[in-house]
XYZ file of C-alpha atoms in Angstrom:
672
model
C 111.697 223.914 109.652
C 111.994 220.485 111.159
C 109.174 219.200 113.341
C 110.170 218.508 116.973
C 110.265 214.801 117.721
C 107.134 213.943 119.698
C 108.881 211.157 121.594
C 112.222 210.918 123.544
C 115.339 209.490 122.066
C 115.930 205.691 122.154
C 118.412 206.055 124.928
C 115.981 208.342 126.976
C 113.045 205.895 126.526
C 115.110 202.924 127.629
C 116.523 204.837 130.549
C 112.986 205.632 131.573
C 111.989 202.034 131.395
C 115.008 200.884 133.425
C 114.236 203.410 136.086
C 110.932 201.576 136.660
C 112.845 198.812 138.099
C 112.735 196.231 135.139
C 115.471 193.635 135.092
C 117.533 193.460 131.807
C 116.778 190.371 129.790
C 119.298 189.087 127.328
C 118.206 189.983 123.726
C 116.660 187.344 121.500
C 118.722 187.085 118.296
C 117.380 186.396 114.909
C 119.420 185.717 111.702
C 118.717 187.765 108.594
C 118.920 185.375 105.610
C 118.820 186.281 101.971
C 118.627 183.451 99.431
C 119.937 181.019 101.998
C 122.881 183.206 102.999
C 123.243 184.763 106.483
C 123.533 188.560 106.067
C 123.083 189.947 109.539
C 120.910 190.000 112.602
C 117.827 191.325 114.174
C 118.068 191.567 118.134
C 115.005 192.009 120.315
C 115.385 193.168 123.953
C 112.436 193.213 126.142
C 112.260 195.722 129.081
C 108.907 195.560 130.718
C 106.416 197.315 128.514
C 109.056 198.481 126.001
C 111.109 196.639 123.421
C 114.357 197.550 121.808
C 115.056 196.083 118.367
C 118.257 196.444 116.387
C 118.311 195.501 112.752
C 121.553 195.291 110.979
C 122.429 193.422 107.745
C 124.396 193.906 104.492
C 123.305 193.328 100.938
C 125.858 194.136 98.331
C 127.088 197.140 100.225
C 123.595 198.401 101.324
C 121.627 197.477 104.351
C 120.242 199.168 107.513
C 121.655 199.849 110.926
C 118.471 200.719 112.777
C 117.323 200.864 116.462
C 113.667 200.813 117.194
C 112.273 201.309 120.692
C 108.609 200.876 121.342
C 106.511 201.215 124.408
C 103.136 199.435 124.320
C 99.876 199.844 126.268
C 98.286 196.738 127.996
C 96.585 195.620 124.734
C 99.976 195.622 122.894
C 99.221 198.724 120.910
C 102.209 201.228 120.584
C 102.029 204.398 122.513
C 105.586 205.558 121.835
C 108.080 204.615 119.053
C 111.509 205.990 118.247
C 113.496 204.792 115.391
C 117.043 205.941 114.548
C 120.000 205.049 112.415
C 120.474 204.529 108.730
C 118.120 202.760 106.388
C 118.741 200.160 103.600
C 120.200 202.889 101.320
C 122.544 204.053 104.187
C 120.606 207.253 104.557
C 120.267 208.723 108.114
C 116.569 208.559 109.140
C 114.550 209.306 112.259
C 110.938 208.233 112.794
C 108.953 209.125 115.830
C 105.450 208.276 117.058
C 103.621 209.226 120.233
C 100.052 208.800 121.533
C 98.736 210.620 124.426
C 95.397 212.124 125.560
C 93.557 210.653 122.694
C 95.819 212.117 120.028
C 98.454 210.330 117.867
C 101.345 212.274 116.192
C 104.112 210.929 113.957
C 107.063 211.970 111.706
C 108.814 209.617 109.292
C 110.953 209.844 106.274
C 107.935 210.153 104.038
C 105.229 211.937 106.054
C 104.175 213.646 109.294
C 100.787 213.967 110.726
C 98.315 213.556 113.511
C 95.038 211.658 114.118
C 92.802 210.386 116.808
C 94.659 207.740 118.754
C 92.610 204.875 117.545
C 94.875 202.455 115.813
C 98.047 200.490 115.652
C 100.796 202.708 114.146
C 102.592 201.081 111.248
C 106.130 202.362 111.003
C 107.633 203.364 107.674
C 110.845 201.765 108.672
C 109.428 198.450 109.781
C 110.966 195.201 110.989
C 109.685 191.683 111.694
C 109.477 192.237 115.494
C 106.953 195.095 114.918
C 104.970 192.718 112.572
C 104.867 190.154 115.422
C 103.704 192.882 117.811
C 100.843 193.651 115.454
C 99.982 189.990 115.307
C 99.788 189.784 119.019
C 97.635 192.801 119.277
C 95.300 191.521 116.610
C 94.976 188.105 118.412
C 93.738 189.900 121.547
C 90.882 191.750 119.993
C 87.397 190.339 119.189
C 87.055 189.740 115.431
C 90.858 189.986 115.079
C 90.689 193.380 113.359
C 92.369 196.669 114.217
C 92.367 200.076 112.597
C 95.857 201.229 111.553
C 97.576 204.545 111.767
C 98.220 206.595 109.543
C 95.362 204.737 107.742
C 93.778 201.451 106.970
C 92.797 198.323 108.814
C 94.559 194.992 109.489
C 93.184 191.524 110.160
C 94.852 188.248 110.895
C 94.360 184.531 109.943
C 95.965 181.521 111.516
C 97.273 179.336 108.667
C 99.497 176.525 109.927
C 101.676 175.080 112.679
C 104.973 173.490 112.271
C 107.489 171.689 114.747
C 111.098 172.552 114.289
C 114.370 171.495 116.049
C 117.307 173.722 116.699
C 120.096 174.473 119.126
C 117.565 175.329 121.899
C 115.642 172.177 121.281
C 112.195 171.507 119.821
C 109.797 174.439 119.238
C 106.423 174.946 117.667
C 105.937 177.798 115.279
C 102.561 179.018 114.098
C 101.985 180.822 110.808
C 99.725 183.760 110.520
C 98.823 185.862 107.531
C 98.175 189.613 108.274
C 95.822 191.189 105.691
C 95.734 194.984 105.115
C 99.397 195.915 105.212
C 99.933 195.750 101.479
C 98.625 194.136 98.306
C 99.237 190.672 99.579
C 98.993 188.846 102.945
C 101.951 189.370 105.041
C 103.332 186.249 106.772
C 104.697 185.970 110.340
C 105.589 183.007 112.459
C 105.031 183.199 116.280
C 106.148 180.759 118.951
C 103.845 179.327 121.674
C 104.324 182.518 123.724
C 103.365 184.726 120.809
C 106.968 185.827 120.287
C 108.437 186.287 116.844
C 109.923 183.023 115.519
C 110.492 183.694 111.763
C 109.298 185.967 109.072
C 109.888 186.906 105.328
C 110.498 184.300 102.604
C 113.275 182.948 100.304
C 114.659 186.327 99.080
C 114.699 187.855 102.466
C 113.793 186.506 105.844
C 114.523 186.338 109.526
C 114.584 183.333 111.812
C 115.469 182.786 115.489
C 119.079 182.026 115.885
C 119.975 178.498 116.290
C 116.959 177.387 114.059
C 118.463 178.516 110.713
C 118.354 174.976 109.243
C 114.544 174.986 109.762
C 114.016 177.995 107.541
C 113.602 175.983 104.363
C 110.849 173.854 106.008
C 109.045 176.902 107.260
C 109.125 178.672 103.912
C 107.887 175.571 102.291
C 104.962 175.380 104.768
C 104.329 179.065 104.255
C 104.346 178.600 100.474
C 101.907 175.691 100.758
C 99.460 177.771 102.766
C 99.598 180.623 100.259
C 99.478 178.317 97.272
C 96.491 176.445 98.537
C 94.415 179.662 98.647
C 95.861 180.578 95.312
C 94.905 177.386 93.693
C 91.291 177.818 94.756
C 91.507 181.401 93.341
C 92.890 179.979 90.030
C 90.035 177.592 89.707
C 87.577 180.506 90.078
C 89.311 183.006 87.797
C 90.754 180.899 85.020
C 88.198 180.001 82.389
C 89.139 177.022 80.222
C 86.893 177.160 77.143
C 85.186 173.847 76.224
C 85.318 174.762 72.544
C 86.802 177.248 70.186
C 86.903 181.033 70.992
C 86.330 183.821 68.519
C 87.420 187.311 69.313
C 85.932 189.754 66.850
C 85.701 193.555 66.284
C 89.225 194.137 67.598
C 91.831 196.759 66.718
C 94.688 194.288 66.301
C 98.354 195.098 66.809
C 100.384 193.467 64.036
C 103.849 193.045 65.631
C 105.482 192.095 62.299
C 104.468 195.400 60.635
C 104.209 197.437 63.838
C 100.764 198.623 62.927
C 97.230 198.512 64.151
C 94.614 196.753 61.999
C 90.966 197.608 62.745
C 88.047 195.216 62.389
C 89.976 192.031 63.038
C 88.931 188.633 64.272
C 90.956 185.808 65.879
C 89.896 182.230 66.282
C 91.548 180.180 69.042
C 91.340 176.399 69.431
C 92.778 174.965 72.542
C 96.070 176.585 73.257
C 96.758 177.840 69.719
C 95.632 180.514 67.415
C 93.675 178.861 64.610
C 93.012 181.734 62.292
C 93.444 185.528 61.958
C 91.392 187.672 59.540
C 89.083 190.531 59.014
C 85.659 190.506 60.572
C 83.438 188.203 58.744
C 86.200 186.375 56.954
C 86.371 183.537 59.622
C 83.507 180.991 59.840
C 82.214 180.925 63.270
C 82.102 177.378 64.632
C 78.744 176.413 66.083
C 80.213 175.683 69.500
C 82.362 178.723 69.643
C 82.468 181.252 72.437
C 82.274 184.593 70.876
C 83.982 187.637 72.528
C 83.164 190.975 71.206
C 86.181 193.267 71.439
C 83.983 196.330 71.212
C 86.707 198.354 69.683
C 89.371 197.424 72.210
C 92.896 196.655 71.047
C 94.080 192.992 70.805
C 97.722 192.671 71.516
C 100.116 189.724 71.725
C 100.783 188.953 75.395
C 103.482 191.247 76.698
C 106.953 190.224 77.909
C 108.849 191.492 80.936
C 112.406 190.514 80.292
C 113.679 191.283 83.838
C 111.916 189.909 86.885
C 112.582 188.015 90.096
C 109.650 185.968 91.073
C 109.201 185.684 94.794
C 105.907 183.795 94.922
C 102.551 183.047 93.423
C 101.299 186.582 93.924
C 103.942 187.783 91.372
C 102.459 185.375 88.903
C 98.966 186.798 89.380
C 100.502 190.384 89.257
C 102.110 189.698 85.916
C 98.971 188.332 84.348
C 96.975 191.307 85.661
C 99.469 193.586 83.953
C 99.089 191.662 80.613
C 102.434 189.814 80.983
C 102.014 186.392 79.559
C 105.853 185.700 79.468
C 108.570 186.884 81.817
C 112.279 186.162 82.171
C 113.518 185.499 85.661
C 117.096 186.952 85.931
C 118.261 185.327 89.251
C 116.368 183.276 91.862
C 116.556 180.352 94.182
C 116.620 177.263 91.822
C 114.254 174.843 93.636
C 111.784 177.666 94.691
C 111.482 178.953 91.168
C 111.043 175.419 89.786
C 108.223 174.632 92.179
C 106.510 177.909 91.286
C 106.800 177.727 87.548
C 105.720 174.051 87.449
C 102.405 175.224 88.917
C 102.197 178.111 86.420
C 102.787 175.643 83.611
C 100.213 173.120 84.862
C 97.589 175.792 85.476
C 97.436 174.987 89.206
C 98.560 178.554 89.818
C 97.831 181.687 87.611
C 101.115 182.890 86.180
C 102.934 183.629 82.988
C 105.361 181.462 80.987
C 108.784 181.866 82.721
C 112.265 181.730 81.014
C 115.028 181.385 83.521
C 118.563 182.760 83.767
C 121.033 181.455 86.282
C 122.819 184.092 88.511
C 126.652 183.710 88.844
C 128.827 186.006 90.924
C 132.200 186.173 92.687
C 132.683 185.760 96.441
C 133.100 188.828 98.494
C 131.187 191.459 100.681
C 129.201 192.654 97.739
C 128.317 189.230 96.288
C 124.868 188.967 94.829
C 121.963 186.984 96.251
C 122.873 183.596 94.723
C 124.361 180.318 95.858
C 126.428 180.097 92.681
C 129.521 181.996 93.848
C 132.757 181.249 91.924
C 136.382 182.200 92.270
C 138.152 179.878 89.834
C 137.854 178.774 86.192
C 136.707 175.319 87.306
C 133.982 176.696 89.486
C 132.874 179.089 86.829
C 132.483 176.364 84.248
C 130.729 174.022 86.825
C 128.201 176.797 87.553
C 127.448 177.379 83.861
C 127.153 173.653 83.299
C 124.725 173.319 86.170
C 122.375 175.892 84.677
C 122.677 174.295 81.260
C 121.783 170.910 82.734
C 118.731 172.541 84.269
C 117.567 173.632 80.910
C 118.072 177.380 81.554
C 118.513 179.371 78.193
C 120.785 182.007 79.871
C 123.203 182.882 82.611
C 123.460 186.218 84.254
C 127.042 187.435 85.395
C 126.943 189.700 88.371
C 128.861 192.693 89.687
C 131.584 190.937 91.837
C 132.564 188.314 89.227
C 136.357 188.622 88.620
C 136.878 190.119 85.196
C 139.340 187.314 84.407
C 136.535 184.797 84.781
C 134.117 186.591 82.442
C 135.531 185.126 79.111
C 135.640 181.723 80.708
C 131.957 181.984 81.635
C 131.078 183.331 78.172
C 132.938 180.644 76.344
C 131.308 177.823 78.330
C 127.936 179.370 78.138
C 128.103 179.756 74.400
C 129.416 176.232 74.004
C 126.378 174.918 75.816
C 123.998 177.210 73.760
C 123.214 179.636 76.588
C 122.880 183.454 76.313
C 125.093 185.610 78.530
C 123.887 188.950 80.051
C 124.085 190.725 83.329
C 125.720 193.483 85.250
C 129.148 194.808 84.295
C 131.569 193.329 86.773
C 133.674 195.726 88.807
C 136.874 196.561 87.011
C 135.289 196.422 83.696
C 133.419 198.884 81.403
C 130.417 197.851 79.540
C 132.322 198.058 76.258
C 134.853 195.600 77.774
C 131.974 193.351 78.797
C 130.466 193.400 75.325
C 133.915 192.695 73.802
C 134.205 189.720 76.225
C 131.126 188.300 74.662
C 128.033 189.518 76.595
C 124.920 188.987 74.507
C 123.101 191.655 76.478
C 123.574 194.061 79.352
C 120.979 194.777 82.099
C 120.459 198.260 83.465
C 121.030 201.623 81.902
C 123.202 202.892 84.745
C 126.012 200.852 83.219
C 125.637 202.982 80.000
C 126.648 206.002 82.042
C 129.353 204.342 83.995
C 130.971 203.322 80.712
C 132.170 206.868 80.265
C 133.211 207.874 83.852
C 136.714 206.299 84.060
C 138.472 203.399 85.707
C 137.974 204.590 89.264
C 134.249 204.379 88.817
C 134.458 201.005 87.032
C 136.484 199.615 89.955
C 133.737 200.160 92.315
C 130.683 199.211 90.259
C 129.858 196.138 92.498
C 129.069 198.590 95.279
C 126.231 201.060 95.673
C 128.484 203.460 93.797
C 127.077 201.983 90.636
C 123.977 204.028 91.501
C 125.548 207.115 93.033
C 128.166 207.575 90.362
C 125.410 207.277 87.748
C 123.114 209.973 89.237
C 125.714 212.387 90.461
C 127.857 212.369 87.284
C 125.868 210.912 84.494
C 124.698 214.501 83.435
C 128.390 215.186 82.418
C 127.990 212.876 79.403
C 127.345 214.312 75.946
C 124.805 211.768 74.394
C 125.516 213.223 70.989
C 129.236 213.418 71.371
C 131.843 211.276 69.543
C 132.303 208.851 72.512
C 128.597 208.255 72.872
C 128.161 207.699 69.131
C 131.064 205.297 68.990
C 129.605 203.373 71.931
C 126.233 203.020 70.318
C 127.702 202.008 67.000
C 129.765 199.321 68.811
C 126.637 197.862 70.391
C 125.004 197.734 67.086
C 127.990 196.074 65.397
C 128.052 193.407 68.123
C 124.274 192.926 68.110
C 124.207 193.540 71.794
C 120.710 193.649 73.368
C 120.030 196.384 76.001
C 117.636 195.913 78.965
C 117.382 199.484 80.345
C 115.021 198.977 83.367
C 114.548 202.769 83.294
C 111.687 202.579 85.735
C 113.998 201.195 88.497
C 115.930 204.436 88.234
C 113.282 207.031 87.623
C 112.326 207.709 91.266
C 115.943 207.411 92.431
C 117.114 209.906 89.944
C 114.078 212.235 89.588
C 112.020 211.815 92.659
C 111.432 214.637 95.144
C 110.143 214.206 98.635
C 106.385 214.815 98.763
C 105.846 213.911 95.072
C 104.178 210.607 94.331
C 106.379 208.266 92.236
C 105.303 208.361 88.642
C 104.893 204.689 88.220
C 102.353 204.420 91.073
C 100.149 207.464 90.322
C 97.999 205.682 87.741
C 97.380 202.842 90.143
C 96.869 204.911 93.416
C 93.083 205.044 93.442
C 92.819 201.300 93.369
C 95.538 200.437 95.859
C 95.277 199.924 99.545
C 96.039 203.080 101.419
C 98.934 201.514 103.507
C 100.636 200.409 100.283
C 100.811 204.062 99.090
C 102.622 205.460 102.153
C 106.213 205.514 100.907
C 105.216 206.509 97.333
C 106.031 210.193 98.236
C 109.390 209.510 99.774
C 111.329 210.973 96.880
C 114.675 210.056 95.446
C 118.301 210.594 96.259
C 118.369 214.389 95.748
C 118.055 216.467 98.896
C 118.770 219.895 97.448
C 117.258 221.593 94.413
C 120.764 221.723 92.676
C 121.127 218.005 93.124
C 117.638 217.426 91.810
C 118.600 219.330 88.620
C 121.777 217.224 88.071
C 120.213 213.905 88.913
C 117.225 214.532 86.553
C 119.633 215.495 83.922
C 121.517 212.127 84.465
C 118.209 210.387 83.971
C 117.621 212.300 80.741
C 121.016 211.174 79.506
C 119.873 207.595 79.905
C 116.734 208.317 77.842
C 118.782 210.154 75.208
C 121.192 207.218 74.913
C 118.157 204.785 74.596
C 116.807 206.927 71.687
C 120.236 206.842 70.060
C 120.382 203.131 70.438
C 116.935 202.621 69.071
C 117.741 204.889 66.065
C 120.842 202.915 65.368
C 119.071 199.544 65.480
C 120.428 198.278 68.828
C 117.829 195.622 70.019
C 116.044 196.805 73.162
C 113.850 194.657 75.554
C 111.614 195.898 78.335
C 112.139 194.937 81.886
C 111.174 196.171 85.281
C 113.413 194.358 87.865
C 110.449 194.725 90.206
C 106.620 194.544 90.428
C 104.700 193.956 87.206
C 102.793 197.119 88.092
C 105.940 199.054 86.988
C 105.775 197.581 83.500
C 103.434 200.131 81.752
C 105.709 202.893 83.164
C 108.784 201.296 81.666
C 107.048 201.508 78.178
C 105.962 205.091 78.876
C 109.604 206.063 79.635
C 110.759 204.554 76.334
C 108.121 206.522 74.460
C 109.028 209.668 76.547
C 112.644 209.126 75.281
C 111.410 209.520 71.740
C 110.961 205.727 70.661
C 107.684 205.445 68.605
C 105.015 203.660 70.628
C 104.519 200.992 67.907
C 108.259 200.209 68.113
C 108.007 199.988 71.956
C 105.112 197.470 71.527
C 107.185 195.542 69.102
C 110.112 195.358 71.566
C 107.531 194.200 74.358
C 106.228 191.322 72.133
C 107.748 189.887 69.012
C 111.159 191.655 69.600
C 111.444 189.928 72.953
C 110.379 186.662 71.544
C 113.080 186.894 68.872
C 115.798 187.736 71.414
C 114.956 184.495 73.225
C 114.469 182.607 69.867
C 110.829 181.858 70.547
C 109.277 183.924 67.786
C 108.239 180.966 65.767
C 105.980 179.962 68.635
C 104.824 183.258 70.154
C 105.307 187.068 70.125
C 102.701 187.959 67.418
C 99.108 187.187 66.567
C 99.396 184.598 63.838
C 97.881 181.193 62.965
C 99.715 178.352 64.684
C 101.205 180.437 67.427
C 100.526 180.176 71.111
C 97.195 181.745 72.177
C 98.701 184.426 74.468
C 96.596 187.550 73.984
C 95.352 190.531 75.794
C 92.524 192.861 75.216
C 93.113 196.475 76.394
C 91.055 199.618 76.407
C 92.196 202.238 74.070
C 94.916 202.272 71.393
C 98.400 201.723 72.919
C 100.046 203.068 69.725
C 98.528 206.479 70.618
C 98.748 206.192 74.378
C 101.165 203.468 75.501
C 99.778 203.515 79.108
C 96.698 201.849 77.733
C 98.512 198.498 78.328
C 97.596 199.012 82.004
C 93.926 198.469 81.120
C 93.691 194.766 80.418
C 90.110 193.737 80.207
C 91.041 190.200 79.175
C 94.228 188.205 79.463
C 94.486 184.895 77.581
C 97.394 182.422 78.195
C 97.537 179.197 76.343
C 93.906 179.775 75.455
C 92.759 180.099 79.102
C 90.791 183.231 79.639
C 91.136 185.513 82.623
C 88.929 188.506 83.357
C 91.064 191.653 84.005
C 89.047 192.791 86.979
C 89.089 189.357 88.576
C 92.903 189.468 88.343
C 93.055 193.012 89.718
C 90.971 192.001 92.738
C 93.009 188.849 93.367
C 96.185 190.955 93.655
C 94.621 193.487 96.032
C 93.583 196.215 93.759
C 90.043 197.594 93.643
C 88.064 196.659 90.525
C 88.419 199.163 87.626
C 85.490 201.463 87.387
C 85.276 203.690 84.339
C 88.292 205.110 82.423
C 91.624 203.511 82.811
C 94.692 205.806 83.157
């Protein structure tokens, strides 16, 4: 039984406002920008005490069409909200909130509830205008703090001011950081009247129409403000030893033999491992800092082979998760360089970063990159540009014309670059491999490989997900076609990057159930960050859920077959570093031995990127990238979540310090 909406419809609410005699005001338009490309608009109409916001943009066939109508009290706190339309996934949604007689009630796509009307309601389907409204309300109250509904508390900090020029003349925008909405501060720019001017960042942002050219400067100022605080944090957290460091009493993971070795010591000098041996076999230098591992497991630093770094917080998050090396598979070139330069210098805490340049074809489903190509000449030029930047890899995307794939591959290989990516529309994964792909990202393309040319033709649209979860269960993972496919990958030495964790909730989630990746972290996360964790996946009926979960199982069964056949596997998240341990758990759940998964996450990844002489295992002469974790991950792979110490280039970081820095509560007691 559906709950009755506690507020009127958008049209009804606006009509009520208009009946009060308010004069219509032309909407203020904002441009939605993704990676420098305009994708749509956010329009804000003010009608006395109510505001109507329309958000519409397109991102590779996805994107919302939402109307939000909000009525505020004199303090700028919402008393009625009505949201309707389709969300980013193109699913019809309706969210409602009403506050009256001291009681607040709400329904959203993820929850429904009521509470005392003492707080600012944070919508599940948010937009930047609502963020600006929260900022205005916070700026009005003493102490600049407000309780939130359904739960939590927000505060605000003024960070910077910036003058910009656009079609409407000169404007002054002020940057604020709002704390309490998630695991990192949320930025918003207001004008002198307290109205929204800009929000978001490089990957996704909005800015007042006519001032689009100023977005780069605003994001740069926003990044400086964030980085200044992060640099101070790095100085506090990162401990640079003045002499050698001896770690002793460790259960050491030998990535070469894929075995745990008890009672081991490791001596580190500077940024290198100087010696590895059994306890007592290494002379302790007089000036050494000694770390007693106390039976913890000592592992090489882990590798996430599929990330998109959006800022310094992602670097902190990676290190907190035990990731000392990551591979960025598509980003804004100057933004990524500025970030990684600071990781490398130690000014900011973050992992080693390997980069892949993203190349796609033009069209409505083009990926978030400025390197869009339509001709052989443009294709070669894009590859050459990334080679000149020193990138070791290019990533081909879903809308690239199949005829351009062999041209990109030939040019990349001639320049010494790896080639990976999505399977372009009109091709199967087998055809991409035959065209020269060194690796393929995402396990959904394994399923699409068997579903026919009509499916292949639309794989640059959201159908690459829907076709996978609705029909993937039809595949026989032990059948002749699947066996031939796996054997072909092995023969071609093709690397696979499954990113199973990106599909798990989509394929297996059910409304009301917490996403599996988040459950082990939940007790340490801010309450507001957990709200959408029970939103479920794509199934809306029990019959669908059975089929979609079977489709996910097919991916796991194919992964096991690939592992057994010797197909190289790397571990990637395509999202937050907090997903990483869950990715490893899914590989183990598929039947891959935990020791093999750890090998894939360390030395195996280093070998794929031809860095195994320098890193990937714990051996004398290699880079001092190490993590100490509670428990034995060969027995319970989830133990990698429990990093008590993370060392990168010999610099020591306390696991709890890193956790607090990314917005988690300190670990207290057993780690899940």
